[in-house]
Amino acid sequence: MIERRLLSFLLYDWLDAGALTRRARYAEHSRETFDAALEAAAQLAAREFAPHNRAADLNEPRLIDERVHLIPEIKRALDAFIAGGFMAAAADAEFGGMQLPALIEKACFAQFDAANVATAAYAMLTIGNANLLLAHATRAQIDAFARPQLAGRYFGTMCLSEPQAGSSLSDIRTRAVSDGDSPFGPRYRVFGTKMWISGGEHELAADIVHLVLAKVPGSDGTLPPGVKGISLFIVPRVLVQPDGTLGERNDVVLAGLNHKMGYRGTVNTLLNFGERRFKPEGRAGAIGYRVGAEGQGLALMFHMMNEARIGVGLGATMLG
Ligand SMILES: Cc1cc2nc3c(=O)[nH]c(=O)nc-3n(C[C@H](O)[C@H](O)[C@H](O)COP(=O)(O)OP(=O)(O)OC[C@H]3O[C@@H](n4cnc5c(N)ncnc54)[C@H](O)[C@@H]3O)c2cc1C
């Protein structure tokens, strides 16, 4: 765990966190409210996250009858995290958030990382996914997909990598074929395979919001070359209806689990989109909604990738 005196020194003496309360956005906050959040995070991390750190490492996620089995302590810890308001710690009050500065939110999160980086990773992905949508999605997309993530009802992922494309994202082959319009923006049918997807399948939340990089084929059916041909899509595991209720299962299928050397409590998956196992609205292809303009996908995804980099760096520092 992080020593409190050290954290206070870093936040208040070195980084002058108190000065943030002079900004209009944090006017409701004070050093007392910052300390209360830090203390609540420390207690929750010690009580719900740290005790199963070793157990999660020894009992990696298992795939039985097409369902992912995690040790139950992971869901208990994440439910407590959500109930404590930490999924929306930095979010606007309008989204049920505490409107904490990123500095204090990250200091809170560091304590969950220090206690159990693998369980904390589900929350890190969900918060990063919601933040990308808050920055770049339409109001309807935010209400349908970001708001429930900040409330902890849905969890999120980032789907970039493919079996043949890791660092070289210009080589992705996942395709998104136009499928008309929808209340959540331009609609597409997504076909392809995504590899190494953290948090890609589980029963920790009612839905999983996948943010998927894919290419829209040209009129000749070929995929545009390079990273400028990449677009970003919201592909929910279960379709969301215009009134916000959950509808039929989307065609996102778990093909297998990856086994890792560390972070074993975070399930890591191989996902097939548009496998034809499910036929949403009677037709093949996973239904996805484009975020932003065509060809802007990688730039938009960097919003989440950068947050994930900070999160992974924070986690690594806490382990180190
Ligand atoms: C634990 C874990 C969780 C992950 N979670 C996710 C996730 O949630 N979502 C997701 O989309 N992906 C995820 N990934 C995938 C991750 O983003 C990729 O592993 C990463 O992009 C690297 O791709 P790769 O593994 O195919 O390696 P490669 O791209 O094949 O790279 C292999 C090596 O070659 C080097 N290299 C690559 N290109 C060049 C070049 N042009 N010049 C010089 N050197 C080069 C790299 O630095 C590396 O050392 C996860 C991976 C891990 C290990």
PDB file of C-alpha atoms and ligand atoms in Angstrom, residues 125 157-169 194-200 211 260 262-263 266 268 301 304, ligand 1:
ATOM      1  CA  LEU A 125     -10.573   0.145 -19.149  1.00  0.00           C
ATOM      2  CA  THR A 157     -12.772  -2.577 -23.677  1.00  0.00           C
ATOM      3  CA  MET A 158     -10.425  -1.321 -26.370  1.00  0.00           C
ATOM      4  CA  CYS A 159     -10.176  -3.548 -29.460  1.00  0.00           C
ATOM      5  CA  LEU A 160      -7.186  -2.572 -31.571  1.00  0.00           C
ATOM      6  CA  SER A 161      -4.869  -5.586 -31.951  1.00  0.00           C
ATOM      7  CA  GLU A 162      -5.487  -8.470 -34.360  1.00  0.00           C
ATOM      8  CA  PRO A 163      -3.632 -11.777 -34.720  1.00  0.00           C
ATOM      9  CA  GLN A 164      -1.629 -10.307 -37.651  1.00  0.00           C
ATOM     10  CA  ALA A 165      -1.527  -6.679 -36.455  1.00  0.00           C
ATOM     11  CA  GLY A 166      -0.077  -5.521 -33.123  1.00  0.00           C
ATOM     12  CA  SER A 167       2.084  -2.398 -33.339  1.00  0.00           C
ATOM     13  CA  SER A 168       1.292  -2.219 -37.076  1.00  0.00           C
ATOM     14  CA  LEU A 169      -2.312  -1.079 -36.815  1.00  0.00           C
ATOM     15  CA  LYS A 194      -9.459  -8.997 -32.350  1.00  0.00           C
ATOM     16  CA  MET A 195      -6.598 -10.432 -30.295  1.00  0.00           C
ATOM     17  CA  TRP A 196      -5.345  -9.776 -26.734  1.00  0.00           C
ATOM     18  CA  ILE A 197      -8.518  -7.953 -25.699  1.00  0.00           C
ATOM     19  CA  SER A 198      -8.431  -7.318 -21.969  1.00  0.00           C
ATOM     20  CA  GLY A 199     -11.803  -7.615 -20.248  1.00  0.00           C
ATOM     21  CA  GLY A 200     -13.341  -8.852 -23.529  1.00  0.00           C
ATOM     22  CA  LEU A 211     -14.510   0.225 -28.889  1.00  0.00           C
ATOM     23  CA  LYS A 260      -0.511 -14.597 -19.347  1.00  0.00           C
ATOM     24  CA  GLY A 262       1.088 -11.705 -14.925  1.00  0.00           C
ATOM     25  CA  TYR A 263      -2.076  -9.612 -14.517  1.00  0.00           C
ATOM     26  CA  THR A 266      -7.697  -9.617 -15.947  1.00  0.00           C
ATOM     27  CA  ASN A 268      -7.602 -11.604 -21.884  1.00  0.00           C
ATOM     28  CA  MET A 301      -8.591   5.806 -30.076  1.00  0.00           C
ATOM     29  CA  MET A 304      -8.193   5.833 -24.600  1.00  0.00           C
TER      30      MET A 304
HETATM   31  C1  LIG B   1      -1.331  -8.153 -21.132  1.00  0.00           C
HETATM   32  C2  LIG B   1      -1.730  -7.579 -22.449  1.00  0.00           C
HETATM   33  C3  LIG B   1      -2.955  -6.964 -22.585  1.00  0.00           C
HETATM   34  C4  LIG B   1      -3.348  -6.419 -23.807  1.00  0.00           C
HETATM   35  N1  LIG B   1      -4.571  -5.834 -23.912  1.00  0.00           N
HETATM   36  C5  LIG B   1      -4.968  -5.349 -25.120  1.00  0.00           C
HETATM   37  C6  LIG B   1      -6.267  -4.769 -25.267  1.00  0.00           C
HETATM   38  O1  LIG B   1      -7.033  -4.676 -24.315  1.00  0.00           O
HETATM   39  N2  LIG B   1      -6.633  -4.338 -26.487  1.00  0.00           N
HETATM   40  C7  LIG B   1      -5.788  -4.423 -27.571  1.00  0.00           C
HETATM   41  O2  LIG B   1      -6.187  -4.003 -28.650  1.00  0.00           O
HETATM   42  N3  LIG B   1      -4.563  -4.968 -27.461  1.00  0.00           N
HETATM   43  C8  LIG B   1      -4.123  -5.419 -26.267  1.00  0.00           C
HETATM   44  N4  LIG B   1      -2.880  -5.977 -26.136  1.00  0.00           N
HETATM   45  C9  LIG B   1      -2.037  -6.081 -27.319  1.00  0.00           C
HETATM   46  C10 LIG B   1      -0.933  -5.058 -27.349  1.00  0.00           C
HETATM   47  O3  LIG B   1      -1.461  -3.792 -27.634  1.00  0.00           O
HETATM   48  C11 LIG B   1       0.071  -5.558 -28.389  1.00  0.00           C
HETATM   49  O4  LIG B   1       0.733  -6.623 -27.787  1.00  0.00           O
HETATM   50  C12 LIG B   1       1.008  -4.498 -28.840  1.00  0.00           C
HETATM   51  O5  LIG B   1       0.326  -3.596 -29.691  1.00  0.00           O
HETATM   52  C13 LIG B   1       2.218  -5.093 -29.562  1.00  0.00           C
HETATM   53  O6  LIG B   1       1.811  -5.919 -30.596  1.00  0.00           O
HETATM   54  P1  LIG B   1       2.394  -7.404 -30.765  1.00  0.00           P
HETATM   55  O7  LIG B   1       2.282  -8.114 -29.465  1.00  0.00           O
HETATM   56  O8  LIG B   1       1.764  -8.014 -31.959  1.00  0.00           O
HETATM   57  O9  LIG B   1       3.953  -7.179 -31.042  1.00  0.00           O
HETATM   58  P2  LIG B   1       4.641  -6.705 -32.389  1.00  0.00           P
HETATM   59  O10 LIG B   1       3.953  -5.511 -32.925  1.00  0.00           O
HETATM   60  O11 LIG B   1       4.800  -7.886 -33.290  1.00  0.00           O
HETATM   61  O12 LIG B   1       6.049  -6.271 -31.830  1.00  0.00           O
HETATM   62  C14 LIG B   1       7.027  -7.253 -31.437  1.00  0.00           C
HETATM   63  C15 LIG B   1       8.353  -6.539 -31.195  1.00  0.00           C
HETATM   64  O13 LIG B   1       8.783  -5.842 -32.389  1.00  0.00           O
HETATM   65  C16 LIG B   1       8.998  -4.470 -32.124  1.00  0.00           C
HETATM   66  N5  LIG B   1       8.542  -3.682 -33.277  1.00  0.00           N
HETATM   67  C17 LIG B   1       7.306  -3.661 -33.815  1.00  0.00           C
HETATM   68  N6  LIG B   1       7.263  -2.836 -34.874  1.00  0.00           N
HETATM   69  C18 LIG B   1       8.511  -2.317 -35.013  1.00  0.00           C
HETATM   70  C19 LIG B   1       9.113  -1.409 -35.929  1.00  0.00           C
HETATM   71  N7  LIG B   1       8.405  -0.869 -36.925  1.00  0.00           N
HETATM   72  N8  LIG B   1      10.419  -1.101 -35.761  1.00  0.00           N
HETATM   73  C20 LIG B   1      11.138  -1.647 -34.756  1.00  0.00           C
HETATM   74  N9  LIG B   1      10.630  -2.527 -33.862  1.00  0.00           N
HETATM   75  C21 LIG B   1       9.343  -2.861 -33.993  1.00  0.00           C
HETATM   76  C22 LIG B   1       8.160  -4.151 -30.894  1.00  0.00           C
HETATM   77  O14 LIG B   1       8.700  -3.051 -30.158  1.00  0.00           O
HETATM   78  C23 LIG B   1       8.281  -5.460 -30.103  1.00  0.00           C
HETATM   79  O15 LIG B   1       9.475  -5.491 -29.361  1.00  0.00           O
HETATM   80  C24 LIG B   1      -2.463  -6.505 -24.924  1.00  0.00           C
HETATM   81  C25 LIG B   1      -1.229  -7.125 -24.782  1.00  0.00           C
HETATM   82  C26 LIG B   1      -0.855  -7.663 -23.571  1.00  0.00           C
HETATM   83  C27 LIG B   1       0.501  -8.313 -23.465  1.00  0.00           C
END
